[in-house]
Short mmCIF file of C-alpha atoms in Angstrom, two decimals:
data_model
loop_
_atom_site.label_atom_id
_atom_site.label_comp_id
_atom_site.label_asym_id
_atom_site.label_seq_id
_atom_site.Cartn_x
_atom_site.Cartn_y
_atom_site.Cartn_z
CA MET A 1 -16.70 -11.53 -0.35
CA LEU A 2 -13.52 -12.44 -1.08
CA VAL A 3 -13.31 -15.10 -3.23
CA GLY A 4 -10.09 -17.60 -2.93
CA ARG A 5 -6.68 -15.94 -2.22
CA THR A 6 -6.79 -17.64 1.12
CA ALA A 7 -2.69 -18.07 1.05
CA GLU A 8 -2.92 -14.49 0.56
CA ARG A 9 -5.32 -13.54 2.59
CA SER A 10 -3.51 -15.40 5.68
CA ARG A 11 -0.52 -13.85 4.91
CA LEU A 12 -2.03 -10.60 4.91
CA SER A 13 -3.58 -11.40 8.53
CA ARG A 14 -0.40 -12.33 10.31
CA LEU A 15 0.73 -9.22 8.99
CA VAL A 16 -1.91 -7.06 10.49
CA ALA A 17 -1.69 -9.18 13.59
CA ASP A 18 1.78 -8.22 13.95
CA ALA A 19 1.45 -5.00 13.56
CA MET A 20 -1.13 -4.55 16.12
CA ASP A 21 1.32 -6.53 18.72
CA GLY A 22 4.00 -3.68 18.53
CA ARG A 23 6.01 -5.49 15.50
CA SER A 24 6.36 -3.36 12.00
CA ARG A 25 6.37 -5.64 8.94
CA SER A 26 5.54 -4.58 5.06
CA LEU A 27 4.72 -6.42 2.03
CA VAL A 28 4.30 -5.65 -1.92
CA VAL A 29 1.57 -6.90 -3.29
CA ARG A 30 2.18 -7.12 -7.35
CA GLY A 31 -0.23 -8.30 -9.94
CA GLU A 32 -1.51 -7.52 -13.35
CA ALA A 33 -4.06 -5.23 -13.61
CA GLY A 34 -7.52 -6.21 -12.46
CA ILE A 35 -5.88 -9.26 -10.84
CA GLY A 36 -7.45 -8.34 -7.34
CA LYS A 37 -4.74 -6.40 -5.77
CA THR A 38 -7.15 -3.52 -4.10
CA ALA A 39 -9.72 -6.15 -2.98
CA LEU A 40 -6.74 -7.32 -0.89
CA LEU A 41 -6.06 -4.08 0.72
CA ASP A 42 -9.77 -3.94 1.16
CA TYR A 43 -9.21 -7.49 2.83
CA ALA A 44 -6.27 -6.47 5.09
CA ALA A 45 -8.50 -3.09 6.28
CA GLY A 46 -11.50 -5.28 7.08
CA VAL A 47 -9.02 -7.19 9.58
CA ALA A 48 -7.44 -4.24 11.00
CA ASP A 49 -10.53 -4.05 13.68
CA GLY A 50 -9.61 -1.18 15.96
CA VAL A 51 -6.25 -0.53 13.54
CA ARG A 52 -5.90 2.80 12.27
CA VAL A 53 -6.03 3.07 8.24
CA LEU A 54 -4.57 5.34 6.49
CA ARG A 55 -4.99 4.92 2.32
CA VAL A 56 -3.45 6.21 -0.21
CA VAL A 57 -4.06 5.53 -4.28
CA GLY A 58 -1.68 6.70 -6.70
CA ILE A 59 -2.93 9.03 -9.56
CA GLU A 60 -1.26 8.89 -12.87
CA SER A 61 -1.46 12.98 -13.94
CA GLU A 62 1.05 13.36 -10.26
CA ALA A 63 3.21 11.29 -11.46
CA GLU A 64 5.54 13.54 -11.60
CA LEU A 65 5.29 15.77 -8.89
CA PRO A 66 7.84 15.67 -5.94
CA TYR A 67 6.10 14.25 -2.43
CA ALA A 68 2.22 14.30 -4.09
CA ALA A 69 1.58 10.91 -2.83
CA LEU A 70 3.54 11.75 0.79
CA GLN A 71 0.97 14.55 1.02
CA LEU A 72 -2.07 12.86 0.65
CA LEU A 73 -0.66 9.84 3.24
CA LEU A 74 0.33 12.72 6.33
CA GLY A 75 -2.27 15.14 4.68
CA ARG A 76 -4.43 14.54 8.20
CA ASP A 77 -1.98 14.99 10.48
CA VAL A 78 -0.07 18.02 9.40
CA ASP A 79 -0.37 19.33 13.04
CA ARG A 80 2.05 16.69 13.95
CA ILE A 81 4.85 18.06 12.48
CA ALA A 82 5.93 20.44 15.28
CA ALA A 83 6.97 17.04 17.34
CA LEU A 84 9.23 16.42 15.15
CA PRO A 85 13.41 18.05 15.50
CA GLY A 86 13.88 20.92 13.92
CA PRO A 87 15.53 19.77 10.88
CA GLN A 88 12.59 17.23 10.29
CA ALA A 89 10.19 19.24 10.84
CA ASP A 90 11.42 21.80 8.48
CA ALA A 91 12.21 19.26 5.86
CA LEU A 92 8.25 17.73 5.86
CA ARG A 93 6.66 21.34 6.05
CA ALA A 94 8.61 22.33 2.76
CA VAL A 95 6.54 19.21 1.16
CA PHE A 96 3.61 20.14 2.20
CA GLY A 97 4.93 24.38 0.57
CA THR A 98 4.88 25.47 4.49
CA SER A 99 8.35 26.25 4.39
CA SER A 100 10.84 27.75 1.97
CA ALA A 101 13.48 24.98 3.30
CA PRO A 102 15.75 23.25 0.83
CA GLY A 103 14.53 20.17 0.13
CA ASP A 104 16.70 17.03 1.86
CA ARG A 105 15.49 13.16 0.51
CA LEU A 106 17.39 12.00 3.14
CA LEU A 107 16.16 14.54 6.09
CA VAL A 108 12.43 14.27 4.90
CA GLY A 109 12.74 10.42 4.84
CA ALA A 110 13.48 10.70 8.52
CA ALA A 111 10.97 13.07 9.10
CA THR A 112 8.55 10.50 7.61
CA LEU A 113 9.86 7.89 9.90
CA THR A 114 9.25 10.28 12.66
CA MET A 115 6.22 10.86 11.96
CA LEU A 116 4.43 7.19 11.29
CA SER A 117 6.37 6.41 14.59
CA GLU A 118 4.40 9.17 16.21
CA LEU A 119 1.40 8.15 15.26
CA ALA A 120 2.30 4.51 16.18
CA GLY A 121 2.41 5.73 19.15
CA ASP A 122 -1.44 6.53 19.57
CA GLY A 123 -2.37 2.92 18.46
CA PRO A 124 -1.39 0.80 15.47
CA VAL A 125 -1.27 1.77 12.12
CA LEU A 126 -1.95 0.05 9.04
CA CYS A 127 -0.83 1.81 5.71
CA LEU A 128 -2.57 1.01 2.61
CA LEU A 129 -0.24 2.26 -0.93
CA ASP A 130 -2.49 1.35 -3.87
CA ASP A 131 -1.37 1.79 -7.34
CA VAL A 132 2.28 2.47 -6.30
CA GLN A 133 3.36 2.42 -10.20
CA TRP A 134 1.78 5.60 -9.86
CA PHE A 135 3.58 7.29 -6.78
CA ASP A 136 6.48 10.01 -7.67
CA GLN A 137 9.39 8.58 -6.90
CA SER A 138 10.11 11.03 -4.07
CA SER A 139 7.23 9.47 -2.35
CA ILE A 140 8.50 5.94 -2.68
CA ASP A 141 12.13 6.80 -1.42
CA ALA A 142 10.83 8.43 0.88
CA LEU A 143 8.47 5.60 2.39
CA LEU A 144 10.95 2.86 1.50
CA PHE A 145 13.37 4.96 3.85
CA ALA A 146 10.96 4.67 7.08
CA VAL A 147 9.64 0.97 6.55
CA ARG A 148 13.12 -0.44 6.35
CA ARG A 149 13.73 1.16 9.78
CA LEU A 150 10.56 0.53 11.39
CA HIS A 151 11.20 -2.70 14.00
CA THR A 152 9.27 -2.93 17.13
CA ASP A 153 6.32 0.19 15.85
CA ALA A 154 2.60 -0.91 15.51
CA ILE A 155 2.82 -0.26 11.98
CA ALA A 156 1.78 -2.60 8.88
CA THR A 157 2.50 -0.81 5.56
CA ILE A 158 1.04 -3.04 2.44
CA PHE A 159 2.58 -1.77 -1.38
CA ALA A 160 0.42 -2.75 -3.97
CA GLY A 161 0.82 -2.15 -8.06
CA ARG A 162 1.37 -3.75 -11.15
CA ASP A 163 4.72 -3.37 -13.20
CA GLY A 164 5.12 -2.06 -16.51
CA GLU A 165 5.82 1.04 -17.69
CA ARG A 166 7.01 2.47 -14.12
CA PRO A 167 7.92 -0.62 -12.60
CA ILE A 168 7.68 -0.54 -8.70
CA ALA A 169 11.10 -0.88 -7.36
CA VAL A 170 10.93 -1.95 -3.55
CA ALA A 171 13.73 -4.01 -2.99
CA GLY A 172 14.07 -5.58 0.05
CA ILE A 173 10.53 -6.12 0.93
CA GLU A 174 8.93 -9.26 1.15
CA GLU A 175 6.99 -9.65 -2.12
CA ILE A 176 3.74 -11.75 -3.33
CA TRP A 177 3.24 -12.17 -7.28
CA LEU A 178 -1.20 -12.49 -7.37
CA SER A 179 -1.70 -15.30 -10.46
CA ARG A 180 -4.85 -15.48 -11.69
CA LEU A 181 -7.88 -17.55 -9.55
CA ASP A 182 -8.17 -21.08 -10.66
CA ARG A 183 -11.67 -22.31 -12.50
CA ALA A 184 -12.96 -22.99 -9.92
CA ASP A 185 -12.33 -19.74 -7.29
CA ALA A 186 -13.08 -17.77 -10.99
CA ALA A 187 -16.48 -19.99 -11.23
CA GLY A 188 -17.55 -19.58 -7.84
CA LEU A 189 -16.56 -15.74 -8.16
CA LEU A 190 -18.68 -15.31 -11.28
CA ALA A 191 -22.00 -17.05 -9.43
CA SER A 192 -21.94 -15.00 -6.99
CA VAL A 193 -22.13 -11.42 -9.01
CA ARG A 194 -24.37 -13.31 -11.87
CA PRO A 195 -25.26 -17.08 -12.52
CA LEU A 196 -25.12 -18.25 -15.82
CA PRO A 197 -26.44 -20.89 -17.61
CA SER A 198 -23.23 -23.24 -17.55
CA GLU A 199 -22.38 -23.07 -21.41
CA ILE A 200 -22.35 -19.19 -21.16
CA ALA A 201 -20.58 -19.33 -17.29
CA ASP A 202 -17.68 -21.46 -19.44
CA ARG A 203 -17.43 -19.54 -22.23
CA VAL A 204 -17.02 -16.65 -19.84
CA LEU A 205 -14.21 -18.29 -18.20
CA ASP A 206 -12.53 -19.25 -20.94
CA GLU A 207 -12.11 -16.14 -22.72
CA SER A 208 -11.58 -13.91 -19.64
CA GLY A 209 -8.63 -16.55 -18.40
#
């Protein structure tokens, strides 16, 4: 059960509903570590009934590997590459290391757009991209190229991450910033996990912020 976050849950539900109606939507969820970004992605997945969910979590050790995140996102659908226009197919095969074609960022972005559109042709798609601060820049560029050009495809995309040494640069996409839970919601969350005497609960809430 997700405690609080009523406005954020409503916004994610609308985003998923729009995608199911064939209107592409994208959103960035920002916030400090542990604030509940992943929990909101879980919520989005939970309300996406009948929607195909593609989910990727950024890995710090792969943050400098070109197209590492894109490989994880599209890796289960490499058989669909053959349906892409020739230059785009070659560019995406190069991403997966099955072609010696030179990497072209524009073509990879266009191939990502076409691939997502192809997948949405089978039914609505929800892309959940978590810990985006650890995505490699090549993947971010390709994904942003694609989602900024999706309009009437049944695709919703949610980027989630925190700012810091590797800030998330996703200009042109709607954003929400997660603040900390108010005291009432935080108390409800704590009680749902482990009921405590009131004086101890108050101390936990005070010290955790």
